[in-house]
Short mmCIF file of C-alpha atoms in Angstrom, two decimals:
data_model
loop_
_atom_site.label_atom_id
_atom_site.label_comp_id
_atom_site.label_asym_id
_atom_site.label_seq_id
_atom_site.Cartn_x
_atom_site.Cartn_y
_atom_site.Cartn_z
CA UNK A 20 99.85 100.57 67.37
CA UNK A 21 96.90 101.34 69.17
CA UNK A 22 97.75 104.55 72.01
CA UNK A 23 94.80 104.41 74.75
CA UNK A 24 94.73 106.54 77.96
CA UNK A 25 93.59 105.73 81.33
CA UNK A 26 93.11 108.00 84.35
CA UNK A 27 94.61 107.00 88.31
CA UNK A 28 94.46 109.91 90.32
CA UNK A 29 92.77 112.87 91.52
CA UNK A 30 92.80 115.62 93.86
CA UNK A 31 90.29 118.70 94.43
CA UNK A 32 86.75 119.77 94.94
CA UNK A 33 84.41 118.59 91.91
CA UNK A 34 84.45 119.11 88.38
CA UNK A 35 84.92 122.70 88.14
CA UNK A 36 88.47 122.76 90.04
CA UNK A 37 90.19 118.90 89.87
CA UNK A 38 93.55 117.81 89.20
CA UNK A 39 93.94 114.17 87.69
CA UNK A 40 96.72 111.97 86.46
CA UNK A 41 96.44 110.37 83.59
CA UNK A 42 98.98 107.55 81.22
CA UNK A 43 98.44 107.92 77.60
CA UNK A 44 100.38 104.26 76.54
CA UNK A 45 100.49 101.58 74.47
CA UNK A 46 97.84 99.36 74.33
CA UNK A 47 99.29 96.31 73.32
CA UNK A 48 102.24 96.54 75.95
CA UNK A 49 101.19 98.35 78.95
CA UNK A 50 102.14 101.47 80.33
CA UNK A 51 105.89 101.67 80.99
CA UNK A 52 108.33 104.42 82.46
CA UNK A 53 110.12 105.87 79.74
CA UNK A 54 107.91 104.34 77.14
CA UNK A 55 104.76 105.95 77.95
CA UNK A 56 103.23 109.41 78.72
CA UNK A 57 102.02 110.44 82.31
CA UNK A 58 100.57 113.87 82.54
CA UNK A 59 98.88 115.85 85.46
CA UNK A 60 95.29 117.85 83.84
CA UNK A 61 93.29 120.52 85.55
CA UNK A 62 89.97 121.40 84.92
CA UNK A 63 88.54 124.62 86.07
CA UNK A 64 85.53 126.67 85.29
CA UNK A 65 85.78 130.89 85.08
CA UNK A 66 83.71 133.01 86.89
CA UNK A 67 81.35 133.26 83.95
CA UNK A 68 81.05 129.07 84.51
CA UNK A 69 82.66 128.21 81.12
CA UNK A 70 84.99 124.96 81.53
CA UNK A 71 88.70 124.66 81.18
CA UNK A 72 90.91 122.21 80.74
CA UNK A 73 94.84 122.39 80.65
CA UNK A 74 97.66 119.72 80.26
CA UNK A 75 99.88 121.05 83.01
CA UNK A 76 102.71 118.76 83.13
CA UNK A 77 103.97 116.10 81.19
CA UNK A 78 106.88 113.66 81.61
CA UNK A 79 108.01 109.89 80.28
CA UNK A 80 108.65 109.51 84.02
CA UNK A 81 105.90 107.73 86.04
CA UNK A 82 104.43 110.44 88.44
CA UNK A 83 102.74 108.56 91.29
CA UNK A 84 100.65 111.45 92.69
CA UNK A 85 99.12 114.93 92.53
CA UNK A 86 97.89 117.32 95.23
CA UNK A 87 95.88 119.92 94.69
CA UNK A 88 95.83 122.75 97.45
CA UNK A 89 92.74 125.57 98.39
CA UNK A 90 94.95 128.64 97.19
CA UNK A 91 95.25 126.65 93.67
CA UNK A 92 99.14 125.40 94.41
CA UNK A 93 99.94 122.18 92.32
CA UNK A 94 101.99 119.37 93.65
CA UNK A 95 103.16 116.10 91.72
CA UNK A 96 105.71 113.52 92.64
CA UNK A 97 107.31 110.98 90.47
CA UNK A 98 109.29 107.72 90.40
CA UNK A 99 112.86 109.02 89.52
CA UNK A 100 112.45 110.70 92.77
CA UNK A 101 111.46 114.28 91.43
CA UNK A 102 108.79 116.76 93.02
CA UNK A 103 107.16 119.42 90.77
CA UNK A 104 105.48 122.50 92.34
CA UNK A 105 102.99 124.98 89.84
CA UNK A 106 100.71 128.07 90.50
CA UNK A 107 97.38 127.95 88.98
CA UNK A 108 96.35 131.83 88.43
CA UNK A 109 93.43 133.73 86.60
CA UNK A 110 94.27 135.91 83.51
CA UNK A 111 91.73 137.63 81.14
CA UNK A 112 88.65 134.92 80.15
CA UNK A 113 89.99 131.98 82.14
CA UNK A 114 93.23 130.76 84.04
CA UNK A 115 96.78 130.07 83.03
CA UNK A 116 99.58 127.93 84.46
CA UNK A 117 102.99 128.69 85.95
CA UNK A 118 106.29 126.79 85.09
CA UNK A 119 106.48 124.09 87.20
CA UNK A 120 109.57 124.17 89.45
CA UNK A 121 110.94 120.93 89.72
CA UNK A 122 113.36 119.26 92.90
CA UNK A 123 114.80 116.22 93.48
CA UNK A 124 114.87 114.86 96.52
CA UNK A 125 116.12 111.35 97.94
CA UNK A 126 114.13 108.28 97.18
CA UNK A 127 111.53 107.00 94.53
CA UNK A 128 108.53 108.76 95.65
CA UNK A 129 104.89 107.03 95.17
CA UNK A 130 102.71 109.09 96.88
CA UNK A 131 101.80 112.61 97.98
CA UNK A 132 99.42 114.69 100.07
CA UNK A 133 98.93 117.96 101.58
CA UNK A 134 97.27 119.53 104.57
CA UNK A 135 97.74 122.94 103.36
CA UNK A 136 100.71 124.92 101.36
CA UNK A 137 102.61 124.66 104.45
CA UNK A 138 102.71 120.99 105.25
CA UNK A 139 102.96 118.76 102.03
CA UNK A 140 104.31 114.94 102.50
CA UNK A 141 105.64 113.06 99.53
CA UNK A 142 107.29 109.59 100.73
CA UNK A 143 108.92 106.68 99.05
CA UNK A 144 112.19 104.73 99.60
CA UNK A 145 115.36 104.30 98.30
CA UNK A 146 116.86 101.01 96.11
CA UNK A 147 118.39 99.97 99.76
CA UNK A 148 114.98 99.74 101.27
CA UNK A 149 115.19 102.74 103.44
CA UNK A 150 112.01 104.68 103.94
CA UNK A 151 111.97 108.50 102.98
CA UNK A 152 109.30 111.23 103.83
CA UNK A 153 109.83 114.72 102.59
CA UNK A 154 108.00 117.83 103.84
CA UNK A 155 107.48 120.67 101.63
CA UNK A 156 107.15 124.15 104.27
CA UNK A 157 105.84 127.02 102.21
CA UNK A 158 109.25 127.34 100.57
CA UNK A 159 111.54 124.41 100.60
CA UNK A 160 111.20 120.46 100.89
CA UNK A 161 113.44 119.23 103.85
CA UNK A 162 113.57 115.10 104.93
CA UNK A 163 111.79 114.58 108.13
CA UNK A 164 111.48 111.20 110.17
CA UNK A 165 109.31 108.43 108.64
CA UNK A 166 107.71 105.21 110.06
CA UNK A 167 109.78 102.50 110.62
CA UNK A 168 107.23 100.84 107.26
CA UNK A 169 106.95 101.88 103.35
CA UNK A 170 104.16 104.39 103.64
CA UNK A 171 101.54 104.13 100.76
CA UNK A 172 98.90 106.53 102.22
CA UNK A 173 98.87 109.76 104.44
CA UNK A 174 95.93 112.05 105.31
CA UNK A 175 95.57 113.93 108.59
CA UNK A 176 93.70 116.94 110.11
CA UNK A 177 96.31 118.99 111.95
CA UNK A 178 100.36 119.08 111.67
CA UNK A 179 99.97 117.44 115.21
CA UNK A 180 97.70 114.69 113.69
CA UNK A 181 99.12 113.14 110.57
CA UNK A 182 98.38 109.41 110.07
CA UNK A 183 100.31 107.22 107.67
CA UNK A 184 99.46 103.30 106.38
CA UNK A 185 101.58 101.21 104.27
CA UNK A 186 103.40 97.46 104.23
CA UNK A 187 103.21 95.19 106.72
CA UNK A 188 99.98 96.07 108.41
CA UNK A 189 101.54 99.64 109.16
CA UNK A 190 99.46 102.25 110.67
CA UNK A 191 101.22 105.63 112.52
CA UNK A 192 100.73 108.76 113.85
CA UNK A 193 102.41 111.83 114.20
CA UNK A 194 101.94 114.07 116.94
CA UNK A 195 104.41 116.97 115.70
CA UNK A 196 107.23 115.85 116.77
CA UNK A 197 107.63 111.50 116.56
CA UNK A 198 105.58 109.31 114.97
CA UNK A 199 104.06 106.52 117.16
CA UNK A 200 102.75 102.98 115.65
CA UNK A 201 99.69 101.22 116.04
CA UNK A 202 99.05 97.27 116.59
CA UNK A 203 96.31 96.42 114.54
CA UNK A 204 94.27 93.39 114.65
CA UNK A 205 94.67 92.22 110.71
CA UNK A 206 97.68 91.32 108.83
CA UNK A 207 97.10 93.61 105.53
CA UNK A 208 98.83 95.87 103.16
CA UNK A 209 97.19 99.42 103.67
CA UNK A 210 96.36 101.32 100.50
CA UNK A 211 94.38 104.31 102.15
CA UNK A 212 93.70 106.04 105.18
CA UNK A 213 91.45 108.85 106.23
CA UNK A 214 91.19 111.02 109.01
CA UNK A 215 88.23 112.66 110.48
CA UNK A 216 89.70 113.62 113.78
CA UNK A 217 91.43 112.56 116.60
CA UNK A 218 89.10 109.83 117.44
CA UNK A 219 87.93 108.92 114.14
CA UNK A 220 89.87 107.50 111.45
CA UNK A 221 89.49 104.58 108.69
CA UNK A 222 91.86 102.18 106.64
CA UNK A 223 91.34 99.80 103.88
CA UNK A 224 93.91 97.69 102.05
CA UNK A 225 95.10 94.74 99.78
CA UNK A 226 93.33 92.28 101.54
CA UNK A 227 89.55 93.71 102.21
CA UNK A 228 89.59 94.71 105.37
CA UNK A 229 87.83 97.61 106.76
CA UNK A 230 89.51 99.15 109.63
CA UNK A 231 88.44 102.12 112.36
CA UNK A 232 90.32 103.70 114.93
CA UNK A 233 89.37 106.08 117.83
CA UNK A 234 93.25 107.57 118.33
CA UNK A 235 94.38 104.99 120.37
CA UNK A 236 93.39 101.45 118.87
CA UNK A 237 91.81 100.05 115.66
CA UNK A 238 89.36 97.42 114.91
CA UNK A 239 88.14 95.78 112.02
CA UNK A 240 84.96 96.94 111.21
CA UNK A 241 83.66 95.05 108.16
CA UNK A 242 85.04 93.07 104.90
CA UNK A 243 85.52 94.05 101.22
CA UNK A 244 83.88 91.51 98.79
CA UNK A 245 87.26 90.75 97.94
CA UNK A 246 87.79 89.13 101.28
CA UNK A 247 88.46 85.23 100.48
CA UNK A 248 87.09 85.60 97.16
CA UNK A 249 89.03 83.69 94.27
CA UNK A 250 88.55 87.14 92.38
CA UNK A 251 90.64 89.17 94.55
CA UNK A 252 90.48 93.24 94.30
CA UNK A 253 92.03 95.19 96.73
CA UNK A 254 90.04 97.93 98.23
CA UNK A 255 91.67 101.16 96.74
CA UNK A 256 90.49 104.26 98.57
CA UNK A 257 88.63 105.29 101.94
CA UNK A 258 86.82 108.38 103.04
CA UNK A 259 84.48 109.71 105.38
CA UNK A 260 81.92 112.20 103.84
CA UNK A 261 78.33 113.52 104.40
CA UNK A 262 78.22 111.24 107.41
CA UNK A 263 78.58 107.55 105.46
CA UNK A 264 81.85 106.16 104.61
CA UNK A 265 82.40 105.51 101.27
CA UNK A 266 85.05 102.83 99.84
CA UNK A 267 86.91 102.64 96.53
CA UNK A 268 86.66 98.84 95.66
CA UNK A 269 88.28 98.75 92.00
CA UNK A 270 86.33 96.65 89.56
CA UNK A 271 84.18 96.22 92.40
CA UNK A 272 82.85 99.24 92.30
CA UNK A 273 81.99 101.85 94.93
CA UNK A 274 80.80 100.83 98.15
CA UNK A 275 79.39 102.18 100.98
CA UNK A 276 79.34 101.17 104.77
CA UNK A 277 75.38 100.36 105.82
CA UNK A 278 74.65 102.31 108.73
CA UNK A 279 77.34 101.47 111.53
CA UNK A 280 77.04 97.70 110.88
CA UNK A 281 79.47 95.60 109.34
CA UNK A 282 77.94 95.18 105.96
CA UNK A 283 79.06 97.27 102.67
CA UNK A 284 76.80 97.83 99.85
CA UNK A 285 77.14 98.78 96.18
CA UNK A 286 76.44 102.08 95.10
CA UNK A 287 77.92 102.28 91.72
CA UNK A 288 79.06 98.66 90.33
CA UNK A 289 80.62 100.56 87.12
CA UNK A 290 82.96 102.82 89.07
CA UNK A 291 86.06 101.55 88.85
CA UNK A 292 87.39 103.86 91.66
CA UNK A 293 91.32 104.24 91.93
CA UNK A 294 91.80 107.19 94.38
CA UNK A 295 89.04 110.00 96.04
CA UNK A 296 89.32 113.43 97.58
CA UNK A 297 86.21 114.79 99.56
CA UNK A 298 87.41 117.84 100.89
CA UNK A 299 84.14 119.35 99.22
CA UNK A 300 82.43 117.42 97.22
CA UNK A 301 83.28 113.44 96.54
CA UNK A 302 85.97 113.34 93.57
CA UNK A 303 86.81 110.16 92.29
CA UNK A 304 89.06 108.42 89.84
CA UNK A 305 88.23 105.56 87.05
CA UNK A 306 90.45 104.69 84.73
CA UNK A 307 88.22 106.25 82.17
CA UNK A 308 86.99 109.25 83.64
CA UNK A 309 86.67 111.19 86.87
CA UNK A 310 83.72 111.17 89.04
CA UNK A 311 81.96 113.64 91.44
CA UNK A 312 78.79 113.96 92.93
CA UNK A 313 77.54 116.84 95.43
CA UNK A 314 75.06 114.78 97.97
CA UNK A 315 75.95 111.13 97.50
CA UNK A 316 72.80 110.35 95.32
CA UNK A 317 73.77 112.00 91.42
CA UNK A 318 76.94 111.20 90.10
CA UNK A 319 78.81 113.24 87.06
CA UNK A 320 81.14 111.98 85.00
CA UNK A 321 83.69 114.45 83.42
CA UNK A 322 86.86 114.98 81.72
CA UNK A 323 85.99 111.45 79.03
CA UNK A 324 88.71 111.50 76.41
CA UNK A 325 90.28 114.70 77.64
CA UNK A 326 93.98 113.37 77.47
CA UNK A 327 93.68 111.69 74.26
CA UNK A 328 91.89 114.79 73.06
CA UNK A 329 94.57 116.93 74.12
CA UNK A 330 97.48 114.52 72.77
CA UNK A 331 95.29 113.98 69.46
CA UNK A 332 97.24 113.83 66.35
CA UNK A 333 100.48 113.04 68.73
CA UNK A 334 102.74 110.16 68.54
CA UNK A 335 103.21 108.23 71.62
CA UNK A 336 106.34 110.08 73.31
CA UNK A 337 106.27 113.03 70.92
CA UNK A 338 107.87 116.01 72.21
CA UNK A 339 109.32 114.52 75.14
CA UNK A 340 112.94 114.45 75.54
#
């Protein structure tokens, strides 16, 4: 039995402060809840520059997401509908890790995100279909309304300007108080959205479209080279950063928009990019590593083989309950 990892996830600033997920599994069969490993790693360099890296938590549970706030806070969330919460602090030649406190909360949860360590989201739905958002406030997590659609995405800039984008061409804001829905002019099933301010935002999705919205309506803006192609790819991940917009395209690669027109061009054909965070500098995750680069140009790859070094000698499962 061969036991390979792969890495889906990410959230932070570059490669000396990152979260990632990562599924240690069998090869042969796939990863599977219960049968395979799903841990959240951080890697973090001291003040002297030297590089850390730490398993923080592991589970036979599929987590679905990890956020990663300023102050150092840890957030996961997990299919069996279970949110984990951990402190990341210094101590004496490097950092160390608090327990993680772990909640349940109503639903299967697939996705989280934070604005700061006052207003965290993590959203699913139950096995009756209903849709679930959870807000975590500094000190508990409490259900709050959700969009009348399964929300796969969320990024905003404000508490007053959250946007969420899911199933059935679902796109929403929040205003701090309701959430109100957009029409948009493509049928598609969102997979990210990103916010750059109130009259400024981007989605991409399942079916290659590009989307842009100014706060009140959206428009498609230009197609993924997925887009009617007999080798589909959904587009996987959007953000706005030094200026361009750049686009997680899976085995596709990563794109970039050209300009303002409506044309997207390759910038890195072997980046299989799952998921991005460019709250500093771009962080990205493929399957094998995770990516960052500083000013668009160099790229770094980082953390290669860290879960399997840090499971090495491990059985699949081993340890876990």
């Amino acid at each position: 039995m061969k036991i390979v990892t792969e890495y889906y996830s990410v959230s932070g600033f570059g490669d000396a402060d990152c979260m990632f997920l990562g599924k240690r599994f069998n090869e042969k069969w796939g990863y599977k809840p219960y049968e395979g490993e799903c841990w959240a790693m951080l890697q973090k360099n001291n003040d002297k520059g030297d590089t850390y890296m730490y398993s923080v938590v592991g589970t036979n549970h599929e987590m679905k997401g990890v956020w990663y706030s300023e102050k150092g806070n840890i957030y996961t969330c997990s299919a069996d509908g279970y949110v984990r919460h951990a402190e990341v602090f210094k101590k004496e030649g490097g950092y160390s890790v608090s327990k993680a406190v772990r909640k349940e909360v109503e639903g299967s949860l697939t996705g989280i995100w934070g604005l700061n360590d006052e207003n965290v989201f993590t959203w699913g739905a139950t096995w009756e279909g209903k849709v679930v958002l959870h807000r975590w406030d500094g000190k508990t997590w409490e259900a709050m309304p959700a969009p009348r659609f399964r929300i796969t995405s969320m990024h905003g800039i404000s508490p007053d300007c959250i946007y969420a984008a899911g199933y059935d061409s679902g796109i929403a804001v929040w205003n701090g108080k309701k959430w109100k829905k957009f029409k948009v002019p493509a049928e598609e099933f969102f997979t990210s959205i990103f916010v750059v301010d109130k009259k400024e935002q981007y989605a991409v999705g399942v079916n290659n479209y590009v989307l842009k919205g100014n706060g009140t309506a959206w428009e498609v803006i230009a197609l993924g080279p997925g887009h009617n192609s007999r080798m589909h790819m959904p587009l996987r991940a959007v953000a706005k950063w030094k200026d361009q917009l750049w686009i997680g395209a899976g085995s596709y690669g990563l794109l970039r928009r050209v300009e303002e027109t409506d044309q997207l061009e390759v910038v890195k054909s072997n980046f299989n990019v799952d998921a991005m965070d460019a709250r500093r500098n771009l962080v990205m995750a493929c399957s094998e590593y995770i990516v960052e680069s500083s000013n668009g140009t160099n790229f770094t790859a980082f953390a290669i083989d860290s879960l399997a070094k840090a499971r090495k000698g491990k059985k699949l499962m081993e340890g876990f309950k």
